[in-house]
Amino acid sequence: METQKFNYDNNIVRAFLYATIAFGLVGFLLGLTAALMLFYPELPEFLFGTDDSTIKSLASGNIQGLINTQGALGFGRIRMLHTSAVIFAFVCNSFFCGAYYSMQRLLKTRMYSDTLSWLHFWTWQIMIVSVVITFLMGINTSKEYAEHEWPIDILITISWVIFGINMFGTIAKRRVRHLYVAIWFYLGTWIAVAMLHIFNNLEVPLSFTSWKSYSIYAGAKDALVQWWYGHNAVAFVLTTPVLGLMYYFLPKAADRPVFSYKLSIIHFWSLIFVYLWAGPHHLQYTALPAWAQAVGTGFSIMLIAPSWGGMLNGLLTLRGAWDKVRENPILKFFVVAVTCYGMATFEGPLLATKSLNKIGHYTDWVIGHVHIGALGWNGFMAFGIVYYLIPVMWRTPLWSKKLANWHFWLGTLGIIFYAVPMYISGFTQGLMWKQFNPDGTLVWKNWLDTVTAIIPYYKMRFLGGLFYISGAILMVVNVIKTIKAGSFQKNVPAEAPALANIGSARKEGEGLHLWIERTPRIMAILAFITVAIGGLVEIIPTLTLKQSVPTITAVKPYSPLELEGRDLYIREGCNACHSQMIRPFRDEIVRFEGKNGQYSKAGEFVYDRPFLWGSKRTGPDLHREGGRNPDSWHFKHMYNPRITSAGSIMPRFPWLITNKLDKKQMVDKMKLMKNYFDVPYTKAEIDSANQWADNQAKGIVKRIYSEAADVKQQVEKDRMAKGSSFVPLEEREIVAMIAYLQRLGTDIKTTQIQTASADN
């Protein structure tokens, strides 16, 4: 058969490689900033200005500088920007970099279309820049790993489809009959992410000229869909694509074949099947239906088998090559990465069990667990791939193996100094929250006592982050020096015989999986069915059965002012630190009961779009916040939390005090809720929305003035100074925020909880 000549495209690989390195540094820096703010919340004041004489500031000492930032450096926004940068900018770019390099060589062909390759690259980078801008402006949906608003969701979809067309087109014109295991994982990743992204991000925009949208799901249903997506974003963005890279780059770097072909088959199909069922383990003891929680636990425990099968397949590939690990920094990174993958995938199922979940959930234990995966598995795999590709693509030895080894050890120390303090911190939190005195009172009644106890661990975590980013900076130096010494080749000549057409029907005596491997269409269909089953079984019953969320007749929709306050809460990223889910534990009911004494019920969240149950408690749970503190307390707490709560690590929100509330879309929001989601607003309520909001605001301001004469005096002083430009306190954002916080958990009473089923 005649040999065909062609070229591999290294240019697109280089582009994604540069993006990986650049956005990796950005993601690490954002994470370091968030870690710093957890024990130094005054950082924005130090940078932009403050009226607190005890804090040194780079600015003039005027708080107007901080107000002018409008919260761009607020912890909630930095935290979501960090997670998005690491997931979508760093890990995804590293996947695309490795996939574009490996696919061409595994399939013995150039990518299907250079134009599609570059369209994919630029649409993805434009998406990342759009995320940075919108998140800093407070434009977000609050949904974990899916905070992007609807125009960016559409851009992600377009970019992903472009990548898919290019990948499937490349597979179609391949010169290798059977698909190698790495390609299986790329296919499974593409199919699962497309499904997850589309279904989780179904939302209704307020208008096509507005960034604001509302999820089509509400409350417990939204929580189930979100964590079906959220857990599987970890599965199919942070795990399966990186496993595909492992199956290519680790054997290449070790110059050894994959340990077991059969284990690869079991690993792939069992992993993509089991993962989709495990999402509800993030919602143990919440208002989610108990059957869904149980299914999540069961399948999470089952995940240990395929996950460890993949880990062992990777590590055993190094059989007979461990002497190379000692000399080769690339293999060092890969070995620790695969080991961290094994650790994280053992710990995750343990945290899914109810015994450990009731201690670990909402604590820093989960943060430590996540970062074993992110820093160890994802980060070290990406670093190993960078060190592998740079010398190959620039045709020169790595500038300094010694520097690469320094990077390895600094990164490893960073992981240890990050994870271990978070584990200790998490255990400390979980146990302090639950400890009772003999007389039945909480030992640590004051939430701040449980916060100040763990601040030393936050400082150690910051040190770990410094180690990790220092290693990454050494990598950048090494990469630049290597590139300068080498010569890049955009098009790499290659040759291979054309693939003969033998038809897609299974041949007599042909193994089942061998047949599947040479028929990509069948593999894709089977992969889709495999990943879809778990979602169908868990989500469809919950979304379609009304009985899954019993109606509580006392629960009413939010007032227009409360609806605006909720959107402000989301804008500022308050859900990054505060949960809104009191689980049925004695300690949580005693601690957070307010005037209620009730744990959270599914029927209380039927008007919550999106749900705000949270995944971490840095501050206390707020689901029963309504009526716990006076309005003036909330006013002062938002202006400076350390006034009301000495030692608090909550950031300040002074712009809420000064900003005029934009109520232009308030009526449109109510109409959308009524018309699209059947929220029972009456026509009279919608027509009188502005008056309704004004009356509620006046009541709040009246209470603030009666409770805090100093606030009234300051506002009057402000009115005299500003004259006609003065904005009455009733018209400011802080009043809407207070209205929302004071509403939380006040619908149901201890003495009367009436459900729709009880009426029958």
Coordinates of C-alpha atoms in Angstrom, one line a residue, residues 15 94 114 164 316 329 367 416 472 480 514 524 547 564 588 611 638:
A15 CA -0.8 28.3 21.3
S94 CA -3.6 22.0 29.2
D114 CA -6.7 24.2 10.9
G164 CA -16.0 18.3 18.8
L316 CA 2.3 -0.2 36.9
P329 CA 11.7 15.2 36.3
I367 CA -11.1 22.3 50.4
I416 CA 1.7 19.1 51.6
A472 CA 5.5 27.4 38.6
I480 CA 11.7 30.6 28.2
L514 CA -11.8 -4.4 19.1
A524 CA -19.6 7.5 20.7
Q547 CA -44.4 14.9 45.4
E564 CA -33.4 42.7 44.3
E588 CA -27.2 23.1 63.7
F611 CA -30.7 27.7 45.0
M638 CA -21.9 45.3 55.9

